[in-house]
mmCIF file of C-alpha atoms in Angstrom:
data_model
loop_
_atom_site.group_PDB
_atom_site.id
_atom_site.type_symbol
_atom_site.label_atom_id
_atom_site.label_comp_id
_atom_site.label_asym_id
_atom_site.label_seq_id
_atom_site.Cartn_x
_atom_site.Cartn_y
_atom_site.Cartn_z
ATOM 1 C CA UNK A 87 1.731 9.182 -28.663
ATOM 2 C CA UNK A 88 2.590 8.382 -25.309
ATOM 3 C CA UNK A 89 4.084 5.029 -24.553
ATOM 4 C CA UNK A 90 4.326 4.778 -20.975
ATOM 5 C CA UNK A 91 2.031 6.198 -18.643
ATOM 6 C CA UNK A 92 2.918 6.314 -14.979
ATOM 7 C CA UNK A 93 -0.384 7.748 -13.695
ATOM 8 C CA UNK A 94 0.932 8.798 -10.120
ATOM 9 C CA UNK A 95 3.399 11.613 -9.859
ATOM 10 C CA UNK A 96 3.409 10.894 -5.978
ATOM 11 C CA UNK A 97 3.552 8.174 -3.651
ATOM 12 C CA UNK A 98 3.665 7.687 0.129
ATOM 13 C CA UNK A 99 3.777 4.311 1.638
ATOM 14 C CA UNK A 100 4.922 3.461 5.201
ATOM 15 C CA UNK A 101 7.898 1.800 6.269
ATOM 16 C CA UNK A 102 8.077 -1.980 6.165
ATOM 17 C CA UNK A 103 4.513 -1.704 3.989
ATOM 18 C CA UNK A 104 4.284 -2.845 0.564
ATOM 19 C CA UNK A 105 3.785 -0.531 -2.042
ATOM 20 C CA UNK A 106 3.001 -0.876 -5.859
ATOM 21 C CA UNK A 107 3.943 1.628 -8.399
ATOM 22 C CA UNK A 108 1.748 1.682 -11.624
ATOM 23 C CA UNK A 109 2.703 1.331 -15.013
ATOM 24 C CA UNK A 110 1.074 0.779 -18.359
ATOM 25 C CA UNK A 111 2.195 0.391 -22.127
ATOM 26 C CA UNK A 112 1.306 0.800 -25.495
ATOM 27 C CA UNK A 113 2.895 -1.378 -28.404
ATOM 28 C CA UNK A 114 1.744 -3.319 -31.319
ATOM 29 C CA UNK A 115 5.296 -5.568 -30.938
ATOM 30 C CA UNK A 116 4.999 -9.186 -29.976
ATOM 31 C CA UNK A 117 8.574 -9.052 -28.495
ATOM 32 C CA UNK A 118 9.247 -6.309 -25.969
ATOM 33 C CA UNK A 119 10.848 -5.937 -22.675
ATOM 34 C CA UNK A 120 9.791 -3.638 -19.643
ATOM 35 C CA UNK A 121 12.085 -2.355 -17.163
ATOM 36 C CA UNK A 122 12.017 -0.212 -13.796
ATOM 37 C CA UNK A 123 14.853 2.103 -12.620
ATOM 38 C CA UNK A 124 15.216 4.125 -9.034
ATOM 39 C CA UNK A 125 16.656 7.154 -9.312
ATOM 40 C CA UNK A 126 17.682 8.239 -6.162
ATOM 41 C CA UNK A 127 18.127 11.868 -5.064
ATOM 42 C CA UNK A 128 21.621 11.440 -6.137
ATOM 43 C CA UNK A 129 20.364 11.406 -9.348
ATOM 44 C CA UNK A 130 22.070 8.550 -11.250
ATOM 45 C CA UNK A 131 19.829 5.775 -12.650
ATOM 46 C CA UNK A 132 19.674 2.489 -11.376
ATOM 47 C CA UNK A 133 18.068 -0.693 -13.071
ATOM 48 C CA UNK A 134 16.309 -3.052 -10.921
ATOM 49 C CA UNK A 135 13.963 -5.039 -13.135
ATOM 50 C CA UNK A 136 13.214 -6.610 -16.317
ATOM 51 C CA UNK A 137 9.848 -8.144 -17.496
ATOM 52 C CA UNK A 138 10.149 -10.009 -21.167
ATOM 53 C CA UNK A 139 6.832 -10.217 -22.823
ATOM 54 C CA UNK A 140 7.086 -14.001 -23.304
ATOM 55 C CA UNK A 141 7.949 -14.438 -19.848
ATOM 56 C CA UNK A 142 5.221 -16.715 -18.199
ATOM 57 C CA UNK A 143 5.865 -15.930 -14.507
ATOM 58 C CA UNK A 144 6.062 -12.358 -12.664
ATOM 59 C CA UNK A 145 10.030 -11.170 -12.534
ATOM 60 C CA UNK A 146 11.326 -10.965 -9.207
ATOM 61 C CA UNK A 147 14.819 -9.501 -7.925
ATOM 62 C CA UNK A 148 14.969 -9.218 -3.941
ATOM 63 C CA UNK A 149 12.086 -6.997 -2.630
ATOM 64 C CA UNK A 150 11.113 -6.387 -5.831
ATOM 65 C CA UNK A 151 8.890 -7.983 -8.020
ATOM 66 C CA UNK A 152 6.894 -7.244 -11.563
ATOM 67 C CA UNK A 153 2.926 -7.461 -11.683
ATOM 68 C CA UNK A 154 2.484 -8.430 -15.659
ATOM 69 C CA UNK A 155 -0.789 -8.453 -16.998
ATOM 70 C CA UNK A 156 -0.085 -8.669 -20.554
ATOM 71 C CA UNK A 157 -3.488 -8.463 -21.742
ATOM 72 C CA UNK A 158 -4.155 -5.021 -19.657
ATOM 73 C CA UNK A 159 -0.423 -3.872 -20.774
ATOM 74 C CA UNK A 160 0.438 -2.872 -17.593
ATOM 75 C CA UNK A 161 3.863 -3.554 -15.395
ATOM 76 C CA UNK A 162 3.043 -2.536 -11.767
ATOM 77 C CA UNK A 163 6.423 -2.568 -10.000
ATOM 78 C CA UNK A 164 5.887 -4.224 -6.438
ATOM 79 C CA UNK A 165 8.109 -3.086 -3.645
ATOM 80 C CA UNK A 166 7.681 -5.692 -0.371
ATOM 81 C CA UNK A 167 8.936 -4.284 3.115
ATOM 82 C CA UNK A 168 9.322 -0.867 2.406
ATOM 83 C CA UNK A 169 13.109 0.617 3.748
ATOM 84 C CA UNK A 170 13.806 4.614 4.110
ATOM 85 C CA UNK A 171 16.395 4.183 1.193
ATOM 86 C CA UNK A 172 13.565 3.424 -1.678
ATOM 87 C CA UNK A 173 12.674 6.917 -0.874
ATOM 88 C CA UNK A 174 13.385 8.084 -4.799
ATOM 89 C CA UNK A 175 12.131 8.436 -8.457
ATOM 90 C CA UNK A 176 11.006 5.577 -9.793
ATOM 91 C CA UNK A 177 11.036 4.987 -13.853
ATOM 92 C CA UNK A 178 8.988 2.520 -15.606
ATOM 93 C CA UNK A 179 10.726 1.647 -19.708
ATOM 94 C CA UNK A 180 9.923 -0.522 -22.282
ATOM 95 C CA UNK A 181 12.229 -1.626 -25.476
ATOM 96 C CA UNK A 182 10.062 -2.888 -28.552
ATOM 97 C CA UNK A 183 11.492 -5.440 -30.795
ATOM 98 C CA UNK A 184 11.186 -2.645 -33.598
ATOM 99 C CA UNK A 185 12.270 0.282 -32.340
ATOM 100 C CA UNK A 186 15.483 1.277 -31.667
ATOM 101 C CA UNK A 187 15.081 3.389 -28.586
ATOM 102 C CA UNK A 188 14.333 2.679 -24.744
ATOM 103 C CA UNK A 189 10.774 5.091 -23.588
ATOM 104 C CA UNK A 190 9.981 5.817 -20.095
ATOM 105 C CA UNK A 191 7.073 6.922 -18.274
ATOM 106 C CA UNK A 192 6.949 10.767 -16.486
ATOM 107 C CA UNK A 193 8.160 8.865 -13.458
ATOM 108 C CA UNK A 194 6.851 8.290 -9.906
ATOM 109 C CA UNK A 195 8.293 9.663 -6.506
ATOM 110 C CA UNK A 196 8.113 7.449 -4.219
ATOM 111 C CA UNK A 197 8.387 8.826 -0.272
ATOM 112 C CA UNK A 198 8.803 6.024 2.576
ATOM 113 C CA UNK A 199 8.092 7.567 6.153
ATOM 114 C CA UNK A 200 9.348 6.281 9.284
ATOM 115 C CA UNK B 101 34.419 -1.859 -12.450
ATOM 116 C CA UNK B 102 32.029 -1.700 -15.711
ATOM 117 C CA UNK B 103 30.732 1.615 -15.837
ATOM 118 C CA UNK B 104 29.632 4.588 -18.119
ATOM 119 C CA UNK B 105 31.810 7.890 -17.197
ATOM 120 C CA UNK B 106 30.185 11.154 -18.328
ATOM 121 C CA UNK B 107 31.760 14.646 -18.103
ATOM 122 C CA UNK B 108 31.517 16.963 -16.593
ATOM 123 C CA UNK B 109 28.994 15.747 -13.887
ATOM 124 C CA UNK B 110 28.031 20.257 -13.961
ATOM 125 C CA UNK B 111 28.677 22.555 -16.192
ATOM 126 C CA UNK B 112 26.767 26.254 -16.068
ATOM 127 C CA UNK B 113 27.530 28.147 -19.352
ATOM 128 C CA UNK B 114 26.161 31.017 -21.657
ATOM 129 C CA UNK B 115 23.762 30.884 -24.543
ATOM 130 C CA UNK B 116 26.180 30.056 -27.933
ATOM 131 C CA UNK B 117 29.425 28.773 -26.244
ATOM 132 C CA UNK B 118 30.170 25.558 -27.705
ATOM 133 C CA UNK B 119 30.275 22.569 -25.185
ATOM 134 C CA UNK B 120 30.524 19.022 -25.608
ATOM 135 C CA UNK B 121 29.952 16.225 -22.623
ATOM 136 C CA UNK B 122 32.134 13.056 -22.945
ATOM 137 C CA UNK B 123 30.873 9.323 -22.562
ATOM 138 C CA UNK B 124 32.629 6.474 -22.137
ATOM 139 C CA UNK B 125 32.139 3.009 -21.420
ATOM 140 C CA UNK B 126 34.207 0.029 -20.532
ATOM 141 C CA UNK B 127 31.740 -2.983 -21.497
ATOM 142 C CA UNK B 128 32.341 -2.876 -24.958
ATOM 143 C CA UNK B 129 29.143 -2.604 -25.526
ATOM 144 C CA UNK B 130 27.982 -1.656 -29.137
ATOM 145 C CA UNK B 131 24.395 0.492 -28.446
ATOM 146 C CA UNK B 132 25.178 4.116 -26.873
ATOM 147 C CA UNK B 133 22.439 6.545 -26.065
ATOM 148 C CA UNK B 134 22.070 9.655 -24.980
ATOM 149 C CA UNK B 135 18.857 11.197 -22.960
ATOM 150 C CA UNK B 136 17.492 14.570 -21.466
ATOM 151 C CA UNK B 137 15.716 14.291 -18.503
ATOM 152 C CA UNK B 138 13.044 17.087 -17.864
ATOM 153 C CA UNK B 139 10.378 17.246 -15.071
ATOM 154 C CA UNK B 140 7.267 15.619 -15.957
ATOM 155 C CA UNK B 141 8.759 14.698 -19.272
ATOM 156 C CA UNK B 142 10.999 11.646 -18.015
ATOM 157 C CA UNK B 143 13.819 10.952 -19.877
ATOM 158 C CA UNK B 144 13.378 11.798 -23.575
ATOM 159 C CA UNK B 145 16.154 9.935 -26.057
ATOM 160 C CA UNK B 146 18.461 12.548 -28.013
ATOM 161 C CA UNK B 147 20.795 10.330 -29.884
ATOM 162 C CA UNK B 148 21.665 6.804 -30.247
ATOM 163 C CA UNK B 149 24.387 4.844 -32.065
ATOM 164 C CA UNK B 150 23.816 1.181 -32.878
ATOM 165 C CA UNK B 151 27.940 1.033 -33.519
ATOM 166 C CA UNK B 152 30.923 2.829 -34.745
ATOM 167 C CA UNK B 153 30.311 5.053 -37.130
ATOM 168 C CA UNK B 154 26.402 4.431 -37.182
ATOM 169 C CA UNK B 155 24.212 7.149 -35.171
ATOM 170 C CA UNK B 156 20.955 8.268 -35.201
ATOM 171 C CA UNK B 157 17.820 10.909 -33.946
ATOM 172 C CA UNK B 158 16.028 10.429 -31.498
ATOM 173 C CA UNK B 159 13.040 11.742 -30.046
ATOM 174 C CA UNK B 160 14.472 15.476 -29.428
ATOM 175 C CA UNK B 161 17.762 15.446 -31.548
ATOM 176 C CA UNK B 162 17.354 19.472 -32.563
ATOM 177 C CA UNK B 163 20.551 21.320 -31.371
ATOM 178 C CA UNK B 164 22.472 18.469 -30.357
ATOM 179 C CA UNK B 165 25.205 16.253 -32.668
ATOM 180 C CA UNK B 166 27.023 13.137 -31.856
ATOM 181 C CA UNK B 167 29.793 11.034 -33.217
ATOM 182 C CA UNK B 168 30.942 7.595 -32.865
ATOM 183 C CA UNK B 169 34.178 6.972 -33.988
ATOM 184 C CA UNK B 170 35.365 4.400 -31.482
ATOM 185 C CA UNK B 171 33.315 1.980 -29.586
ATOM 186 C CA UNK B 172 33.496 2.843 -26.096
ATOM 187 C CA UNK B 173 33.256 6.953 -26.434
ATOM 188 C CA UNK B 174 30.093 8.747 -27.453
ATOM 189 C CA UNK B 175 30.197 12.550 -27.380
ATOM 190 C CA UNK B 176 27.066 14.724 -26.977
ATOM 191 C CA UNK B 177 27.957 18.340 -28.666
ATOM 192 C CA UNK B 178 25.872 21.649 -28.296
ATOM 193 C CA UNK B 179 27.302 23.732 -30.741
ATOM 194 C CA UNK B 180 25.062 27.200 -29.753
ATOM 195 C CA UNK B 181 23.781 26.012 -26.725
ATOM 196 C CA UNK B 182 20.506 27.859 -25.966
ATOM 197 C CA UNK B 183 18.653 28.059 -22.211
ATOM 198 C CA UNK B 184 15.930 25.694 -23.331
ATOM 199 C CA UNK B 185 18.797 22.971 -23.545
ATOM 200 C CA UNK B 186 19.313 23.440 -19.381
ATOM 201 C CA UNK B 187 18.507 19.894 -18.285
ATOM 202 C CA UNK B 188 19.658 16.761 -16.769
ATOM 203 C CA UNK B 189 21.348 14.629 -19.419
ATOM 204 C CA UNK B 190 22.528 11.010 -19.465
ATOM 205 C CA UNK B 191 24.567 8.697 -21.179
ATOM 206 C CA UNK B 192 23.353 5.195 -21.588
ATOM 207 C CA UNK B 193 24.487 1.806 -23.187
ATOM 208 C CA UNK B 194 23.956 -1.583 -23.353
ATOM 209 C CA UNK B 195 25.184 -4.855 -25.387
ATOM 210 C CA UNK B 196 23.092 -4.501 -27.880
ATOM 211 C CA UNK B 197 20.078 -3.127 -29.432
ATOM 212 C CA UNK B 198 17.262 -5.917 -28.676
ATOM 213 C CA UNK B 199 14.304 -5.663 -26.328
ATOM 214 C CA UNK B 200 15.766 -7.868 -23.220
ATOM 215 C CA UNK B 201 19.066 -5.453 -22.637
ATOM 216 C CA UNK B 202 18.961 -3.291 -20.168
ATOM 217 C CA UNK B 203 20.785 0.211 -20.727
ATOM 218 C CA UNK B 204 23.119 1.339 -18.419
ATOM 219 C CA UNK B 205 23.509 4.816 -17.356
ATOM 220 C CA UNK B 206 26.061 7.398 -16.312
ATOM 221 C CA UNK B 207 25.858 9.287 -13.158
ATOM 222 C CA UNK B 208 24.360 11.862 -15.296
ATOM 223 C CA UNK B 209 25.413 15.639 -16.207
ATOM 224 C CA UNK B 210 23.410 19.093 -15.318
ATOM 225 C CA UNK B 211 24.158 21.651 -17.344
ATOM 226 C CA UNK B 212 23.104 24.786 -17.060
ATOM 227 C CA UNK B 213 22.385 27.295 -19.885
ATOM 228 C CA UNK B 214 22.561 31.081 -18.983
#
C-alpha cells in the first residue's frame, strides 16, 4: 500500500509567491519522522526538512517551513518567496519507528516563472 | 567534505554484462541504502545494510546483490543486468537507522541497459 501520496505531479507558482506542496502519510507508528528533498535538474538529492511526529511546533529551515497536521497525516511543505532556483523535483519521505526503510511520495515538479 | 561518492555517475551497457556501482561514504555512518528512482514511481529502496556484514531487501531487491564488508563502502551488483533495470539509482546513508535521521544521498548514477 502506498505510503506517501504526493497528489500533484505539477506545480507552477510565481516568483517571490508562496507556494505549498502537498503531502500525506499512512502509518500506524507513534514515532516517525517526515522529510522533504529538492532534486534539482542536476539530479542529486538534497534534504531540506525534517518534521518529528512529537514535534509540537511546525519545522522551519530558511524559506521553508512544514505544515503538520498530525491528525489529517499530512506534511505540506511551504516554500515563502519563491526564487527561479526552487524550480525542481520535490520529494516528500517518512521513516517509521518500525521499519527499516525511508518511503517517498511519486514526487512533485515544482516550476517558478519569472 | 562529508559526502557519499557513487560510481560511475553513467554507465550504458548490454543486457547480461556484469556491472557493479561503488558507494562510499566518509561519515562513518552505520545505515547504507540503496534506491531506484523511476518516473512516477519515486525512489523505490533496493537494499539496505544496518552495518557491516548485516544487509537486507528492500522493496525491489530482484536482480540486484549487495555486500557490506567495511563500513564506509556499499556496492550495488547487477550480475545479468536486464533493460528493465535502466534507471536512476542512488546511494544513501545516514547515522543510524531511527526515524529522526535524515539519509544522505550520492549524486546519483544512470545506467543504461541496452
Amino acid at each position: 500500500a502506498q505510503k506517501i501520496t504526493q497528489t500533484q505531479p505539477g506545480m507552477f507558482v510565481q516568483e517571490k509567491e508562496a507556494v505549498t506542496l502537498d503531502c500525506t502519510y499512512d502509518t500506524s507508528d507513534q514515532s516517525y519522522g517526515l522529510f522533504w528533498y529538492k532534486q534539482p535538474s542536476s539530479g542529486e538529492m538534497i534534504f531540506l526538512i525534517y518534521q518529528g511526529s512529537y514535534d509540537e511546533q511546525n519545522a522551519t529551515e530558511g524559506r521553508y517551513s512544514l505544515n503538520f497536521q498530525k491528525a489529517r497525516k499530512s506534511a505540506n511543505l511551504v516554500i515563502s518567496a519563491s526564487q527561479l532556483g526552487d524550480s525542481a523535483m520535490y520529494f516528500c519521505a517518512m521513516r517509521e519507528v518500525n521499519n527499516n526503510d525511508m518511503r517517498f511520495g511519486a514526487g512533485t515538479r515544482l516550476t517558478v516563472k519569472p | 567534505e562529508a559526502q557519499v561518492t557513487q560510481n560511475p555517475r553513467y554507465l550504458i551497457t548490454v543486457t547480461g554484462k556484469k556491472l557493479t556501482v561503488t558507494c562510499s561514504q566518509n561519515m562513518n555512518h552505520e545505515y547504507m541504502s540503496w534506491y531506484r528512482q523511476d518516473p512516477g514511481l519515486g525512489l523505490r529502496q533496493i537494499y539496505y545494510s544496518m552495518n557491516v556484514e548485516v544487509t537486507d531487501k528492500g522493496d525491489v531487491p530482484e536482480g540486484y546483490k549487495v555486500s557490506r564488508k567495511e563500513k564506509r563502502n556499499f556496492p550495488l551488483i547487477l550480475e545479468s543486468p536486464s533493460p528493465n533495470q535502466t534507471s536512476l539509482y542512488f546511494c544513501a546513508s545516514s547515522l543510524f537507522r531511527t526515524d529522526n535521521q535524515p539519509q544522505h544521498f550520492g549524486d546519483g548514477t544512470r545506467l543504461s541497459i541496452l
